[in-house]
Amino acid sequence: MKKTKRTDKAFRDLWADIGSKEYWASILEKWAKNQVPLRDLIPFKDRWPQPGYIGRNYFSLSKRIVIMGQNPSANDPGENYAPDQELFELIRNHSRERSVTSLKALFDMQGKVMRGEGYRWAWRPIRIHVFGDLELDLEDIAYLNYCPLSTRGNKTNWSIFNRAYKHSTELQLERLSPDKIVVLGKGAHEEFIRNRSNEWPTCYIPRRGNRDVEVAYARKFLGQY
């Protein structure tokens, strides 16, 4: 039986679609016709759709773990943070090329910026939850957002998030076939449970405040003790 790789064609095409302006343009057009308010979305020219990350060891481990955030952070476009622009260009490049080389380049750069390797800082969800709370190696997991689109001021808009999930993250989860999913945030967890089409084993960690009980449960859930 052929071993699944993170650069297999199914993943190349799916990541290319979700990171494509053209893919989302037709979807957003349909939403607008159905009176779905889109004003909370940040224009793609400022914050590109972010398909997520698959660690290099994800498919070789006996237990496949997905960590799921809510949606990508809305950095101030005026900051023009260089790693963001580099990441967005690699996402766009992969959408054009759809090759093993382009997806590998995207994952390699994304892994470095998520860890803060050679950049100003690590991504907050990775630093606090993946490395801190769960003590996981980024290369052993897949990291997705419930919705891959950014909103103005990081506004929570479930009308958009739930629709976007069906066109992106759910398709990725079906391909990733995880054994366990840890969702970051109670609200995202509740919406995910309500909208998922597969009964993937799932728990959550609060994004803020005292989370000792939930973290302990999540670690037990993952079989860490």
mmCIF file of C-alpha atoms in Angstrom:
data_model
loop_
_atom_site.group_PDB
_atom_site.id
_atom_site.type_symbol
_atom_site.label_atom_id
_atom_site.label_comp_id
_atom_site.label_asym_id
_atom_site.label_seq_id
_atom_site.Cartn_x
_atom_site.Cartn_y
_atom_site.Cartn_z
ATOM 1 C CA MET A 1 0.000 0.000 0.000
ATOM 2 C CA LYS A 2 1.372 3.387 -0.998
ATOM 3 C CA LYS A 3 2.417 5.588 1.901
ATOM 4 C CA THR A 4 0.559 8.902 2.115
ATOM 5 C CA LYS A 5 2.733 12.001 1.813
ATOM 6 C CA ARG A 6 1.896 15.624 2.583
ATOM 7 C CA THR A 7 2.867 16.535 -0.999
ATOM 8 C CA ASP A 8 0.602 13.963 -2.689
ATOM 9 C CA LYS A 9 -1.561 15.335 -5.496
ATOM 10 C CA ALA A 10 -4.733 15.384 -3.376
ATOM 11 C CA PHE A 11 -3.060 17.755 -0.903
ATOM 12 C CA ARG A 12 -1.339 19.790 -3.598
ATOM 13 C CA ASP A 13 -4.656 20.483 -5.304
ATOM 14 C CA LEU A 14 -6.627 21.104 -2.114
ATOM 15 C CA TRP A 15 -4.053 23.520 -0.684
ATOM 16 C CA ALA A 16 -3.833 25.251 -4.066
ATOM 17 C CA ASP A 17 -7.607 25.717 -4.231
ATOM 18 C CA ILE A 18 -8.022 27.018 -0.680
ATOM 19 C CA GLY A 19 -5.132 29.424 -1.218
ATOM 20 C CA SER A 20 -6.571 30.723 -4.473
ATOM 21 C CA LYS A 21 -8.387 34.031 -4.935
ATOM 22 C CA GLU A 22 -10.302 32.540 -7.872
ATOM 23 C CA TYR A 23 -11.592 29.652 -5.755
ATOM 24 C CA TRP A 24 -13.027 32.007 -3.146
ATOM 25 C CA ALA A 25 -14.305 34.613 -5.622
ATOM 26 C CA SER A 26 -17.126 32.396 -6.886
ATOM 27 C CA ILE A 27 -17.988 31.272 -3.358
ATOM 28 C CA LEU A 28 -18.133 34.823 -1.996
ATOM 29 C CA GLU A 29 -20.247 35.883 -4.961
ATOM 30 C CA LYS A 30 -22.827 33.228 -4.101
ATOM 31 C CA TRP A 31 -22.805 34.274 -0.452
ATOM 32 C CA ALA A 32 -23.390 37.899 -1.406
ATOM 33 C CA LYS A 33 -26.366 36.903 -3.556
ATOM 34 C CA ASN A 34 -27.763 35.065 -0.524
ATOM 35 C CA GLN A 35 -27.435 38.209 1.612
ATOM 36 C CA VAL A 36 -24.503 36.914 3.663
ATOM 37 C CA PRO A 37 -22.787 40.051 5.095
ATOM 38 C CA LEU A 38 -19.164 40.068 3.924
ATOM 39 C CA ARG A 39 -18.048 43.447 5.294
ATOM 40 C CA ASP A 40 -16.114 41.780 8.132
ATOM 41 C CA LEU A 41 -13.760 40.029 5.713
ATOM 42 C CA ILE A 42 -10.372 41.652 5.112
ATOM 43 C CA PRO A 43 -9.684 42.094 1.375
ATOM 44 C CA PHE A 44 -7.387 39.420 0.004
ATOM 45 C CA LYS A 45 -4.883 42.053 -1.092
ATOM 46 C CA ASP A 46 -4.208 42.663 2.619
ATOM 47 C CA ARG A 47 -4.684 39.203 4.181
ATOM 48 C CA TRP A 48 -4.509 36.216 1.837
ATOM 49 C CA PRO A 49 -6.444 32.975 2.591
ATOM 50 C CA GLN A 50 -4.250 30.608 4.608
ATOM 51 C CA PRO A 51 -4.764 26.866 3.945
ATOM 52 C CA GLY A 52 -2.806 25.574 6.934
ATOM 53 C CA TYR A 53 0.179 23.346 7.616
ATOM 54 C CA ILE A 54 1.045 19.640 7.610
ATOM 55 C CA GLY A 55 4.121 18.594 9.593
ATOM 56 C CA ARG A 56 6.639 16.381 7.820
ATOM 57 C CA ASN A 57 6.011 13.497 10.285
ATOM 58 C CA TYR A 58 2.200 13.690 10.348
ATOM 59 C CA PHE A 59 1.521 10.671 8.133
ATOM 60 C CA SER A 60 4.310 8.492 9.530
ATOM 61 C CA LEU A 61 3.101 8.530 13.146
ATOM 62 C CA SER A 62 0.702 6.000 14.659
ATOM 63 C CA LYS A 63 -1.538 8.810 15.944
ATOM 64 C CA ARG A 64 -2.529 11.694 13.684
ATOM 65 C CA ILE A 65 -3.192 14.936 15.561
ATOM 66 C CA VAL A 66 -4.749 18.099 14.145
ATOM 67 C CA ILE A 67 -4.677 21.365 16.063
ATOM 68 C CA MET A 68 -7.393 23.757 14.925
ATOM 69 C CA GLY A 69 -7.460 27.507 15.475
ATOM 70 C CA GLN A 70 -10.426 29.762 14.758
ATOM 71 C CA ASN A 71 -9.221 31.871 11.816
ATOM 72 C CA PRO A 72 -5.975 33.636 10.813
ATOM 73 C CA SER A 73 -5.022 36.716 12.800
ATOM 74 C CA ALA A 74 -5.768 40.095 11.256
ATOM 75 C CA ASN A 75 -2.458 41.907 11.496
ATOM 76 C CA ASP A 76 -2.681 45.576 10.616
ATOM 77 C CA PRO A 77 -2.117 45.721 6.834
ATOM 78 C CA GLY A 78 -0.218 48.953 7.411
ATOM 79 C CA GLU A 79 2.463 47.001 9.258
ATOM 80 C CA ASN A 80 3.227 45.027 6.077
ATOM 81 C CA TYR A 81 4.951 42.399 8.214
ATOM 82 C CA ALA A 82 7.534 40.875 5.860
ATOM 83 C CA PRO A 83 7.066 37.169 6.799
ATOM 84 C CA ASP A 84 3.319 37.491 6.169
ATOM 85 C CA GLN A 85 3.937 38.852 2.687
ATOM 86 C CA GLU A 86 6.495 36.127 2.003
ATOM 87 C CA LEU A 87 4.023 33.484 3.171
ATOM 88 C CA PHE A 88 1.199 34.937 1.059
ATOM 89 C CA GLU A 89 3.404 34.942 -2.028
ATOM 90 C CA LEU A 90 4.299 31.272 -1.478
ATOM 91 C CA ILE A 91 0.581 30.443 -1.094
ATOM 92 C CA ARG A 92 -0.170 32.263 -4.360
ATOM 93 C CA ASN A 93 2.772 30.594 -6.069
ATOM 94 C CA HIS A 94 1.566 27.143 -5.061
ATOM 95 C CA SER A 95 -1.928 27.932 -6.337
ATOM 96 C CA ARG A 96 -0.343 28.657 -9.703
ATOM 97 C CA GLU A 97 2.147 25.771 -9.828
ATOM 98 C CA ARG A 98 0.417 23.000 -7.819
ATOM 99 C CA SER A 99 3.719 21.133 -7.658
ATOM 100 C CA VAL A 100 5.567 19.091 -5.044
ATOM 101 C CA THR A 101 8.271 21.760 -5.057
ATOM 102 C CA SER A 102 5.891 24.679 -4.513
ATOM 103 C CA LEU A 103 3.988 22.986 -1.669
ATOM 104 C CA LYS A 104 7.209 21.886 0.018
ATOM 105 C CA ALA A 105 8.538 25.466 -0.211
ATOM 106 C CA LEU A 106 5.308 26.738 1.366
ATOM 107 C CA PHE A 107 5.390 24.228 4.225
ATOM 108 C CA ASP A 108 9.112 24.788 4.850
ATOM 109 C CA MET A 109 8.733 28.561 5.145
ATOM 110 C CA GLN A 110 5.488 28.302 7.113
ATOM 111 C CA GLY A 111 7.041 25.910 9.614
ATOM 112 C CA LYS A 112 9.902 28.337 10.213
ATOM 113 C CA VAL A 113 7.672 31.369 10.725
ATOM 114 C CA MET A 114 5.255 29.414 12.963
ATOM 115 C CA ARG A 115 8.206 28.434 15.180
ATOM 116 C CA GLY A 116 9.757 31.901 14.986
ATOM 117 C CA GLU A 117 12.870 30.370 13.462
ATOM 118 C CA GLY A 118 14.773 33.310 11.985
ATOM 119 C CA TYR A 119 11.778 35.633 12.400
ATOM 120 C CA ARG A 120 10.687 38.127 15.048
ATOM 121 C CA TRP A 121 8.381 35.806 16.949
ATOM 122 C CA ALA A 122 6.592 32.465 16.843
ATOM 123 C CA TRP A 123 2.868 32.411 16.117
ATOM 124 C CA ARG A 124 0.996 32.892 19.386
ATOM 125 C CA PRO A 125 -1.201 29.751 19.092
ATOM 126 C CA ILE A 126 1.886 27.668 18.351
ATOM 127 C CA ARG A 127 4.008 29.161 21.125
ATOM 128 C CA ILE A 128 1.307 29.060 23.817
ATOM 129 C CA HIS A 129 -0.797 26.031 22.954
ATOM 130 C CA VAL A 130 1.186 23.645 20.736
ATOM 131 C CA PHE A 131 4.584 24.115 22.384
ATOM 132 C CA GLY A 132 3.437 25.266 25.834
ATOM 133 C CA ASP A 133 0.152 23.593 26.781
ATOM 134 C CA LEU A 134 0.501 20.389 24.783
ATOM 135 C CA GLU A 135 4.285 20.116 24.364
ATOM 136 C CA LEU A 136 3.914 18.898 20.788
ATOM 137 C CA ASP A 137 6.412 19.050 17.947
ATOM 138 C CA LEU A 138 5.142 21.111 15.019
ATOM 139 C CA GLU A 139 6.451 18.504 12.583
ATOM 140 C CA ASP A 140 4.255 15.825 14.203
ATOM 141 C CA ILE A 141 0.919 17.591 13.719
ATOM 142 C CA ALA A 142 -1.235 19.336 11.166
ATOM 143 C CA TYR A 143 -2.418 22.860 11.965
ATOM 144 C CA LEU A 144 -5.584 24.245 10.393
ATOM 145 C CA ASN A 145 -8.009 27.041 11.098
ATOM 146 C CA TYR A 146 -11.759 26.445 11.300
ATOM 147 C CA CYS A 147 -11.962 29.235 8.732
ATOM 148 C CA PRO A 148 -8.926 30.181 6.578
ATOM 149 C CA LEU A 149 -10.089 33.770 6.043
ATOM 150 C CA SER A 150 -9.150 36.804 8.167
ATOM 151 C CA THR A 151 -11.704 39.273 9.539
ATOM 152 C CA ARG A 152 -11.363 42.946 10.413
ATOM 153 C CA GLY A 153 -10.206 43.401 13.976
ATOM 154 C CA ASN A 154 -10.295 39.613 14.425
ATOM 155 C CA LYS A 155 -14.079 39.834 14.609
ATOM 156 C CA THR A 156 -15.861 36.533 15.171
ATOM 157 C CA ASN A 157 -18.449 36.010 12.425
ATOM 158 C CA TRP A 158 -19.892 32.496 12.528
ATOM 159 C CA SER A 159 -22.074 33.156 9.501
ATOM 160 C CA ILE A 160 -18.900 33.444 7.437
ATOM 161 C CA PHE A 161 -16.795 30.962 9.403
ATOM 162 C CA ASN A 162 -19.312 28.106 9.203
ATOM 163 C CA ARG A 163 -19.784 28.541 5.472
ATOM 164 C CA ALA A 164 -16.054 28.821 4.820
ATOM 165 C CA TYR A 165 -15.416 25.690 6.900
ATOM 166 C CA LYS A 166 -17.529 23.592 4.530
ATOM 167 C CA HIS A 167 -15.525 24.815 1.520
ATOM 168 C CA SER A 168 -12.097 24.357 3.060
ATOM 169 C CA THR A 169 -11.252 22.879 6.458
ATOM 170 C CA GLU A 170 -13.773 20.063 6.347
ATOM 171 C CA LEU A 171 -12.373 18.955 2.983
ATOM 172 C CA GLN A 172 -8.860 19.033 4.453
ATOM 173 C CA LEU A 173 -9.876 17.001 7.501
ATOM 174 C CA GLU A 174 -11.441 14.347 5.294
ATOM 175 C CA ARG A 175 -8.089 13.987 3.522
ATOM 176 C CA LEU A 176 -5.966 14.219 6.682
ATOM 177 C CA SER A 177 -8.084 11.586 8.464
ATOM 178 C CA PRO A 178 -7.033 12.619 12.001
ATOM 179 C CA ASP A 179 -7.239 10.374 15.053
ATOM 180 C CA LYS A 180 -7.570 13.329 17.446
ATOM 181 C CA ILE A 181 -8.425 17.026 17.030
ATOM 182 C CA VAL A 182 -7.744 19.725 19.612
ATOM 183 C CA VAL A 183 -9.626 22.962 18.938
ATOM 184 C CA LEU A 184 -8.295 26.253 20.296
ATOM 185 C CA GLY A 185 -11.242 28.153 21.755
ATOM 186 C CA LYS A 186 -14.568 27.062 23.224
ATOM 187 C CA GLY A 187 -16.646 28.894 20.604
ATOM 188 C CA ALA A 188 -14.769 27.372 17.682
ATOM 189 C CA HIS A 189 -15.095 23.956 19.319
ATOM 190 C CA GLU A 190 -18.851 24.304 19.744
ATOM 191 C CA GLU A 191 -19.322 25.403 16.119
ATOM 192 C CA PHE A 192 -17.070 22.642 14.856
ATOM 193 C CA ILE A 193 -19.012 19.987 16.780
ATOM 194 C CA ARG A 194 -22.263 21.420 15.419
ATOM 195 C CA ASN A 195 -21.128 21.548 11.779
ATOM 196 C CA ARG A 196 -18.710 18.649 11.263
ATOM 197 C CA SER A 197 -19.834 15.807 9.017
ATOM 198 C CA ASN A 198 -17.564 13.214 10.636
ATOM 199 C CA GLU A 199 -17.375 12.203 14.296
ATOM 200 C CA TRP A 200 -13.660 12.893 14.707
ATOM 201 C CA PRO A 201 -12.635 12.581 18.402
ATOM 202 C CA THR A 202 -12.324 16.163 19.595
ATOM 203 C CA CYS A 203 -11.634 18.314 22.646
ATOM 204 C CA TYR A 204 -10.747 21.963 23.192
ATOM 205 C CA ILE A 205 -8.465 24.346 25.058
ATOM 206 C CA PRO A 206 -9.628 27.878 25.952
ATOM 207 C CA ARG A 207 -7.561 30.533 24.188
ATOM 208 C CA ARG A 208 -7.450 32.804 27.234
ATOM 209 C CA GLY A 209 -7.791 32.772 31.006
ATOM 210 C CA ASN A 210 -7.278 29.852 33.343
ATOM 211 C CA ARG A 211 -7.225 26.695 31.243
ATOM 212 C CA ASP A 212 -5.481 24.245 33.570
ATOM 213 C CA VAL A 213 -8.399 21.798 33.717
ATOM 214 C CA GLU A 214 -8.940 21.784 29.953
ATOM 215 C CA VAL A 215 -5.211 21.483 29.220
ATOM 216 C CA ALA A 216 -4.904 18.518 31.585
ATOM 217 C CA TYR A 217 -7.868 16.876 29.901
ATOM 218 C CA ALA A 218 -6.454 17.586 26.423
ATOM 219 C CA ARG A 219 -3.120 16.016 27.343
ATOM 220 C CA LYS A 220 -4.913 12.938 28.675
ATOM 221 C CA PHE A 221 -7.092 12.921 25.545
ATOM 222 C CA LEU A 222 -3.913 12.832 23.428
ATOM 223 C CA GLY A 223 -2.528 9.989 25.521
ATOM 224 C CA GLN A 224 0.326 11.981 27.037
ATOM 225 C CA TYR A 225 -0.403 10.609 30.517
#
